[in-house]
Amino acid sequence: MPVDPTTRRARLLVIAACSFAAAGIVLPASGAGSGSSLRQRAEQLTQENSAIASRSRAAVLTLYSLDSQLARAQARLASLRTEAAAVDRKAAETRRELSIAKQVFANSQRNLAARLRSVYQQGDSDPLAIILGAKTLDDALSAVETAKAAAATDREIVARARNSRDRYVELQHRLAARAEKLRGLEASASATASALASARAGRLSYLRQLASERSLNNTQIGALESRAQAIEAQARRVAVAQTVSARTSTPVATVPSPTGAGTLTVTSTAYTLQGTTATGAPVGYGVVAVDPSVIPLGTRMTIPGYGEGVAADTGGAIQGAVIDLWFPTAAAAAGWGRRTVTITLH
């Protein structure tokens, strides 16, 4: 009694799953067992790589812009810090000079007060008294001029000291205001530079992620192409073997004539067991078991009510104009049952 192909498929499920998992390949649900399906998946990955390359170019341009903005922000921050340091040095110098000016002003006021006290205590503040107390007219005039000059000098010293003090006070206020403004500008520039640096780091991480995705896709594309070639080679070998066997044996069923160009009326049945096909690929939606003497392995077809399929499996019970269709669930298989359909061959 021949072995049911579905039983063989179930026994080989674990081996097939492990081999595909080791290769890192995720096959699509439709047509998972055919070389064409594997190539379609490889083409999808190639298209994904094209999209990734486009996103990478856009990300690189954004990165260039961020680099330029970050460089400007860092230069601005460095300039502000240099200016702030200069203002701080000037403010420190102004504080020292203001302290000196205040000391000079205080000393001038004390000297002027001491001179006035001395004049009034000696009682010779009256110019007439100075003249009367002088021995000669020259001495009298000299004494008067000296008193006037001393008073004028004291007043000038006090005035200059006051002006110097006021000037340094005003300068200190201006420097404090400038320092406060620079601190605000520096904080803003620092925040901008930090935000740009963070955005740049994020863009670099995104580029590394895209490169990783692209590398993984390239690996999967190579594995898919190799697997598709192996499946197609196995299908050709099985087809040749089936053809040789058909020529040396008596046909067990009469193949009905096609009802039209590229069409064939067949009896279709459904199954849902897991496993691998006669070509070595795992079963999946779109995998059709056929009699290779009627429909060569690798033939693509359109099945009314089912969709696209590919001849990728055989079975002892599949003889003549009979096909076996895979469904993902028992309910779906039971819903299809057994029916006669006219398929279109491609």
CSV table of C-alpha atoms in Angstrom, one decimal:
chain,number,residue,atom,x,y,z
A,1,MET,CA,0.0,0.0,0.0
A,2,PRO,CA,1.5,3.4,-1.0
A,3,VAL,CA,2.4,5.9,1.7
A,4,ASP,CA,0.1,8.9,1.9
A,5,PRO,CA,2.1,12.0,1.0
A,6,THR,CA,0.5,13.9,3.9
A,7,THR,CA,1.9,11.4,6.3
A,8,ARG,CA,5.3,11.9,4.9
A,9,ARG,CA,4.9,15.7,5.2
A,10,ALA,CA,4.0,15.4,8.9
A,11,ARG,CA,7.1,13.3,9.6
A,12,LEU,CA,9.4,15.9,7.9
A,13,LEU,CA,7.8,19.0,9.5
A,14,VAL,CA,10.3,19.3,12.4
A,15,ILE,CA,13.4,18.9,10.1
A,16,ALA,CA,12.1,21.5,7.7
A,17,ALA,CA,11.2,24.0,10.4
A,18,CYS,CA,14.6,23.7,12.0
A,19,SER,CA,16.5,24.1,8.8
A,20,PHE,CA,14.5,27.3,7.8
A,21,ALA,CA,14.9,28.7,11.3
A,22,ALA,CA,18.6,28.2,11.2
A,23,ALA,CA,18.8,30.0,7.9
A,24,GLY,CA,16.9,33.0,9.5
A,25,ILE,CA,14.2,32.9,6.7
A,26,VAL,CA,10.6,33.8,7.3
A,27,LEU,CA,8.5,32.6,4.3
A,28,PRO,CA,5.3,34.2,3.3
A,29,ALA,CA,2.0,32.4,3.9
A,30,SER,CA,1.1,32.2,0.2
A,31,GLY,CA,3.2,29.9,-2.0
A,32,ALA,CA,5.7,29.1,0.8
A,33,GLY,CA,6.9,25.9,-0.9
A,34,SER,CA,7.7,27.2,-4.3
A,35,GLY,CA,10.9,28.7,-5.8
A,36,SER,CA,8.8,31.5,-7.3
A,37,SER,CA,7.4,32.4,-3.8
A,38,LEU,CA,10.9,32.5,-2.4
A,39,ARG,CA,12.0,34.7,-5.2
A,40,GLN,CA,9.0,37.0,-4.7
A,41,ARG,CA,10.1,37.3,-1.0
A,42,ALA,CA,13.6,38.1,-2.1
A,43,GLU,CA,12.3,40.7,-4.4
A,44,GLN,CA,10.2,42.2,-1.6
A,45,LEU,CA,13.4,42.4,0.6
A,46,THR,CA,15.3,44.0,-2.3
A,47,GLN,CA,12.5,46.6,-2.5
A,48,GLU,CA,12.7,47.1,1.2
A,49,ASN,CA,16.5,47.7,0.8
A,50,SER,CA,15.8,50.3,-1.8
A,51,ALA,CA,13.4,52.1,0.6
A,52,ILE,CA,16.0,51.8,3.4
A,53,ALA,CA,18.7,53.3,1.1
A,54,SER,CA,16.4,56.2,0.4
A,55,ARG,CA,15.7,56.8,4.1
A,56,SER,CA,19.5,56.5,4.8
A,57,ARG,CA,20.3,59.2,2.2
A,58,ALA,CA,17.7,61.5,3.8
A,59,ALA,CA,19.0,60.7,7.3
A,60,VAL,CA,22.6,61.5,6.2
A,61,LEU,CA,21.5,64.9,4.8
A,62,THR,CA,19.8,65.7,8.1
A,63,LEU,CA,22.9,64.6,9.9
A,64,TYR,CA,25.0,67.0,7.8
A,65,SER,CA,22.6,69.8,8.7
A,66,LEU,CA,22.7,68.9,12.4
A,67,ASP,CA,26.5,68.9,12.3
A,68,SER,CA,26.6,72.4,10.8
A,69,GLN,CA,24.1,73.7,13.3
A,70,LEU,CA,25.9,72.1,16.2
A,71,ALA,CA,29.2,73.5,15.1
A,72,ARG,CA,27.7,77.0,15.0
A,73,ALA,CA,26.0,76.6,18.4
A,74,GLN,CA,29.2,75.4,20.0
A,75,ALA,CA,31.2,78.3,18.4
A,76,ARG,CA,28.5,80.7,19.7
A,77,LEU,CA,28.7,79.1,23.2
A,78,ALA,CA,32.5,79.3,23.3
A,79,SER,CA,32.3,83.0,22.2
A,80,LEU,CA,29.8,83.8,24.9
A,81,ARG,CA,31.9,82.0,27.6
A,82,THR,CA,35.0,84.0,26.5
A,83,GLU,CA,33.1,87.3,26.7
A,84,ALA,CA,31.6,86.3,30.0
A,85,ALA,CA,35.0,85.6,31.4
A,86,ALA,CA,36.3,88.9,30.1
A,87,VAL,CA,33.4,90.7,31.8
A,88,ASP,CA,34.0,88.9,35.0
A,89,ARG,CA,37.7,90.0,34.9
A,90,LYS,CA,36.7,93.5,34.2
A,91,ALA,CA,34.1,93.5,37.0
A,92,ALA,CA,36.8,92.2,39.5
A,93,GLU,CA,39.1,95.0,38.4
A,94,THR,CA,36.4,97.5,38.7
A,95,ARG,CA,35.6,96.3,42.2
A,96,ARG,CA,39.2,96.8,43.2
A,97,GLU,CA,39.4,100.3,41.6
A,98,LEU,CA,36.1,101.3,43.2
A,99,SER,CA,37.4,100.2,46.6
A,100,ILE,CA,40.5,102.4,46.0
A,101,ALA,CA,38.3,105.3,44.8
A,102,LYS,CA,36.1,105.0,47.9
A,103,GLN,CA,39.2,105.0,50.1
A,104,VAL,CA,40.6,108.1,48.3
A,105,PHE,CA,37.3,109.9,48.6
A,106,ALA,CA,37.1,109.1,52.4
A,107,ASN,CA,40.7,110.2,52.9
A,108,SER,CA,40.1,113.5,51.0
A,109,GLN,CA,37.0,114.2,53.1
A,110,ARG,CA,39.0,113.5,56.3
A,111,ASN,CA,41.9,115.7,55.2
A,112,LEU,CA,39.6,118.6,54.3
A,113,ALA,CA,37.8,118.3,57.6
A,114,ALA,CA,41.1,118.3,59.5
A,115,ARG,CA,42.3,121.4,57.6
A,116,LEU,CA,39.1,123.2,58.4
A,117,ARG,CA,39.3,122.3,62.1
A,118,SER,CA,42.9,123.5,62.2
A,119,VAL,CA,42.1,126.8,60.6
A,120,TYR,CA,39.2,127.6,62.9
A,121,GLN,CA,41.1,126.4,65.9
A,122,GLN,CA,44.1,128.6,65.1
A,123,GLY,CA,41.8,131.5,64.5
A,124,ASP,CA,43.7,132.8,61.4
A,125,SER,CA,41.0,132.0,58.8
A,126,ASP,CA,40.2,135.7,58.4
A,127,PRO,CA,42.3,137.2,55.5
A,128,LEU,CA,42.5,140.5,57.3
A,129,ALA,CA,44.0,138.8,60.4
A,130,ILE,CA,46.5,137.1,58.2
A,131,ILE,CA,47.6,140.4,56.7
A,132,LEU,CA,47.7,142.2,60.0
A,133,GLY,CA,49.8,139.4,61.5
A,134,ALA,CA,52.3,139.4,58.7
A,135,LYS,CA,55.6,141.2,59.0
A,136,THR,CA,55.7,142.4,55.4
A,137,LEU,CA,53.2,142.9,52.6
A,138,ASP,CA,54.7,140.0,50.6
A,139,ASP,CA,54.4,137.7,53.6
A,140,ALA,CA,50.7,138.7,54.0
A,141,LEU,CA,49.9,138.2,50.3
A,142,SER,CA,51.8,134.9,50.2
A,143,ALA,CA,49.9,133.6,53.3
A,144,VAL,CA,46.5,134.6,51.8
A,145,GLU,CA,47.3,132.9,48.4
A,146,THR,CA,48.6,129.8,50.2
A,147,ALA,CA,45.4,129.5,52.2
A,148,LYS,CA,43.3,130.0,49.1
A,149,ALA,CA,45.4,127.4,47.1
A,150,ALA,CA,45.2,124.9,49.9
A,151,ALA,CA,41.4,125.2,50.2
A,152,ALA,CA,41.0,125.0,46.4
A,153,THR,CA,43.3,121.9,46.3
A,154,ASP,CA,41.3,120.2,49.0
A,155,ARG,CA,38.0,120.9,47.2
A,156,GLU,CA,39.4,119.6,43.9
A,157,ILE,CA,40.7,116.4,45.4
A,158,VAL,CA,37.4,115.8,47.1
A,159,ALA,CA,35.5,116.4,43.8
A,160,ARG,CA,37.8,114.2,41.8
A,161,ALA,CA,37.6,111.4,44.3
A,162,ARG,CA,33.8,111.7,44.3
A,163,ASN,CA,33.7,111.6,40.4
A,164,SER,CA,36.0,108.6,40.4
A,165,ARG,CA,33.8,106.8,42.9
A,166,ASP,CA,30.6,107.5,41.0
A,167,ARG,CA,32.2,106.4,37.7
A,168,TYR,CA,33.3,103.1,39.1
A,169,VAL,CA,29.9,102.5,40.7
A,170,GLU,CA,28.1,103.2,37.3
A,171,LEU,CA,30.6,100.9,35.5
A,172,GLN,CA,30.1,98.2,38.1
A,173,HIS,CA,26.3,98.3,37.5
A,174,ARG,CA,26.8,98.1,33.7
A,175,LEU,CA,29.1,95.2,34.0
A,176,ALA,CA,26.7,93.4,36.3
A,177,ALA,CA,23.9,93.9,33.8
A,178,ARG,CA,26.1,92.6,30.9
A,179,ALA,CA,27.1,89.6,33.0
A,180,GLU,CA,23.5,88.8,33.7
A,181,LYS,CA,22.6,89.0,30.0
A,182,LEU,CA,25.6,86.9,29.0
A,183,ARG,CA,24.6,84.2,31.6
A,184,GLY,CA,21.1,84.0,30.0
A,185,LEU,CA,22.6,83.8,26.4
A,186,GLU,CA,25.0,81.2,27.6
A,187,ALA,CA,22.3,79.1,29.1
A,188,SER,CA,20.2,79.3,25.9
A,189,ALA,CA,23.2,78.5,23.7
A,190,SER,CA,24.1,75.5,25.9
A,191,ALA,CA,20.5,74.2,25.8
A,192,THR,CA,20.5,74.5,22.0
A,193,ALA,CA,23.9,72.7,21.7
A,194,SER,CA,22.7,69.9,23.9
A,195,ALA,CA,19.5,69.5,21.9
A,196,LEU,CA,21.4,69.4,18.6
A,197,ALA,CA,23.9,66.9,20.1
A,198,SER,CA,21.0,64.7,21.2
A,199,ALA,CA,19.3,64.9,17.8
A,200,ARG,CA,22.6,64.1,16.1
A,201,ALA,CA,23.1,61.0,18.3
A,202,GLY,CA,19.6,59.9,17.5
A,203,ARG,CA,20.2,60.3,13.8
A,204,LEU,CA,23.4,58.3,14.0
A,205,SER,CA,21.5,55.5,15.9
A,206,TYR,CA,18.8,55.6,13.2
A,207,LEU,CA,21.5,55.2,10.5
A,208,ARG,CA,23.1,52.3,12.3
A,209,GLN,CA,19.6,50.6,12.6
A,210,LEU,CA,19.0,51.1,8.9
A,211,ALA,CA,22.4,49.6,8.1
A,212,SER,CA,21.6,46.6,10.3
A,213,GLU,CA,18.2,46.1,8.6
A,214,ARG,CA,19.8,46.3,5.2
A,215,SER,CA,22.5,43.8,6.1
A,216,LEU,CA,20.0,41.4,7.5
A,217,ASN,CA,17.9,41.7,4.4
A,218,ASN,CA,20.9,41.0,2.2
A,219,THR,CA,21.6,37.9,4.2
A,220,GLN,CA,18.0,36.7,3.8
A,221,ILE,CA,18.0,37.5,0.1
A,222,GLY,CA,21.0,35.3,-0.4
A,223,ALA,CA,19.5,32.5,1.6
A,224,LEU,CA,16.2,32.8,-0.3
A,225,GLU,CA,17.8,32.8,-3.7
A,226,SER,CA,19.9,29.7,-2.8
A,227,ARG,CA,16.9,27.9,-1.4
A,228,ALA,CA,14.8,28.8,-4.5
A,229,GLN,CA,17.5,27.5,-6.8
A,230,ALA,CA,17.7,24.3,-4.8
A,231,ILE,CA,13.9,23.8,-4.9
A,232,GLU,CA,13.8,24.4,-8.6
A,233,ALA,CA,16.6,22.0,-9.2
A,234,GLN,CA,14.9,19.4,-7.1
A,235,ALA,CA,11.6,20.0,-8.9
A,236,ARG,CA,13.3,19.5,-12.3
A,237,ARG,CA,14.9,16.2,-11.1
A,238,VAL,CA,11.5,14.9,-9.8
A,239,ALA,CA,9.8,15.9,-13.0
A,240,VAL,CA,12.4,14.1,-15.1
A,241,ALA,CA,12.0,11.0,-12.8
A,242,GLN,CA,8.2,11.1,-13.1
A,243,THR,CA,8.4,11.5,-16.9
A,244,VAL,CA,10.7,8.5,-17.2
A,245,SER,CA,8.4,6.5,-14.9
A,246,ALA,CA,5.3,7.5,-16.9
A,247,ARG,CA,6.9,6.4,-20.2
A,248,THR,CA,7.6,2.9,-18.8
A,249,SER,CA,4.3,2.3,-17.1
A,250,THR,CA,0.7,2.0,-18.1
A,251,PRO,CA,-1.4,5.1,-17.4
A,252,VAL,CA,-3.9,4.5,-14.6
A,253,ALA,CA,-6.3,7.2,-15.8
A,254,THR,CA,-7.4,8.9,-18.9
A,255,VAL,CA,-6.5,12.6,-18.9
A,256,PRO,CA,-9.4,14.7,-20.1
A,257,SER,CA,-8.8,17.1,-22.9
A,258,PRO,CA,-8.5,20.7,-21.9
A,259,THR,CA,-11.7,22.7,-22.3
A,260,GLY,CA,-9.8,25.6,-23.8
A,261,ALA,CA,-6.3,27.0,-24.5
A,262,GLY,CA,-4.3,26.9,-21.2
A,263,THR,CA,-7.2,25.4,-19.2
A,264,LEU,CA,-7.8,22.0,-17.7
A,265,THR,CA,-10.8,20.6,-15.9
A,266,VAL,CA,-9.7,18.6,-12.8
A,267,THR,CA,-11.0,17.1,-9.6
A,268,SER,CA,-9.7,19.0,-6.6
A,269,THR,CA,-9.4,17.8,-3.0
A,270,ALA,CA,-8.2,19.6,0.1
A,271,TYR,CA,-5.9,18.8,3.0
A,272,THR,CA,-4.4,20.7,5.9
A,273,LEU,CA,-1.5,18.6,7.3
A,274,GLN,CA,1.9,20.1,7.8
A,275,GLY,CA,5.2,18.9,6.4
A,276,THR,CA,7.3,19.2,3.2
A,277,THR,CA,6.6,18.7,-0.4
A,278,ALA,CA,8.1,16.3,-2.9
A,279,THR,CA,10.5,19.1,-3.9
A,280,GLY,CA,11.7,19.4,-0.4
A,281,ALA,CA,10.0,22.7,0.4
A,282,PRO,CA,7.5,23.2,3.3
A,283,VAL,CA,3.9,23.1,2.5
A,284,GLY,CA,1.9,26.3,2.4
A,285,TYR,CA,-1.0,28.1,0.8
A,286,GLY,CA,-0.7,27.9,-2.9
A,287,VAL,CA,1.2,24.5,-2.9
A,288,VAL,CA,-0.6,22.1,-5.3
A,289,ALA,CA,0.0,18.4,-5.4
A,290,VAL,CA,-0.3,17.1,-9.0
A,291,ASP,CA,0.3,14.1,-11.3
A,292,PRO,CA,3.5,15.3,-13.1
A,293,SER,CA,2.5,13.3,-16.2
A,294,VAL,CA,-0.5,15.7,-16.5
A,295,ILE,CA,0.8,18.9,-15.0
A,296,PRO,CA,4.6,19.3,-14.8
A,297,LEU,CA,6.1,20.3,-11.5
A,298,GLY,CA,6.8,24.0,-11.3
A,299,THR,CA,3.7,24.9,-13.4
A,300,ARG,CA,1.8,27.9,-12.1
A,301,MET,CA,-2.0,27.9,-12.2
A,302,THR,CA,-5.1,29.9,-11.3
A,303,ILE,CA,-7.7,27.9,-9.4
A,304,PRO,CA,-11.3,29.4,-9.3
A,305,GLY,CA,-12.3,29.9,-5.7
A,306,TYR,CA,-8.8,29.2,-4.4
A,307,GLY,CA,-6.4,31.6,-6.1
A,308,GLU,CA,-2.9,31.3,-7.5
A,309,GLY,CA,-1.0,28.0,-7.0
A,310,VAL,CA,2.1,26.2,-8.2
A,311,ALA,CA,2.6,22.5,-8.9
A,312,ALA,CA,5.2,21.6,-6.2
A,313,ASP,CA,4.1,18.2,-4.8
A,314,THR,CA,3.1,14.7,-5.8
A,315,GLY,CA,1.3,11.8,-4.1
A,316,GLY,CA,0.4,8.2,-4.6
A,317,ALA,CA,-3.3,9.1,-4.6
A,318,ILE,CA,-2.8,12.0,-7.1
A,319,GLN,CA,-3.2,10.3,-10.5
A,320,GLY,CA,-4.6,11.8,-13.7
A,321,ALA,CA,-6.6,15.0,-13.7
A,322,VAL,CA,-6.6,15.3,-10.0
A,323,ILE,CA,-5.0,18.1,-7.8
A,324,ASP,CA,-4.6,18.4,-4.0
A,325,LEU,CA,-4.9,21.9,-2.5
A,326,TRP,CA,-3.4,22.9,0.9
A,327,PHE,CA,-5.4,24.9,3.4
A,328,PRO,CA,-4.2,26.3,6.7
A,329,THR,CA,-7.0,24.9,8.9
A,330,ALA,CA,-9.2,21.8,8.9
A,331,ALA,CA,-12.3,24.0,8.8
A,332,ALA,CA,-11.1,25.6,5.6
A,333,ALA,CA,-10.2,22.2,4.0
A,334,ALA,CA,-13.6,20.8,5.0
A,335,GLY,CA,-15.3,23.9,3.5
A,336,TRP,CA,-13.6,23.2,0.1
A,337,GLY,CA,-14.2,19.4,0.2
A,338,ARG,CA,-14.0,17.8,-3.2
A,339,ARG,CA,-15.1,19.7,-6.3
A,340,THR,CA,-14.5,19.8,-10.0
A,341,VAL,CA,-12.9,23.0,-11.3
A,342,THR,CA,-11.5,24.3,-14.5
A,343,ILE,CA,-8.0,25.7,-13.8
A,344,THR,CA,-5.9,28.0,-16.0
A,345,LEU,CA,-2.3,26.9,-16.5
A,346,HIS,CA,0.5,29.5,-17.0
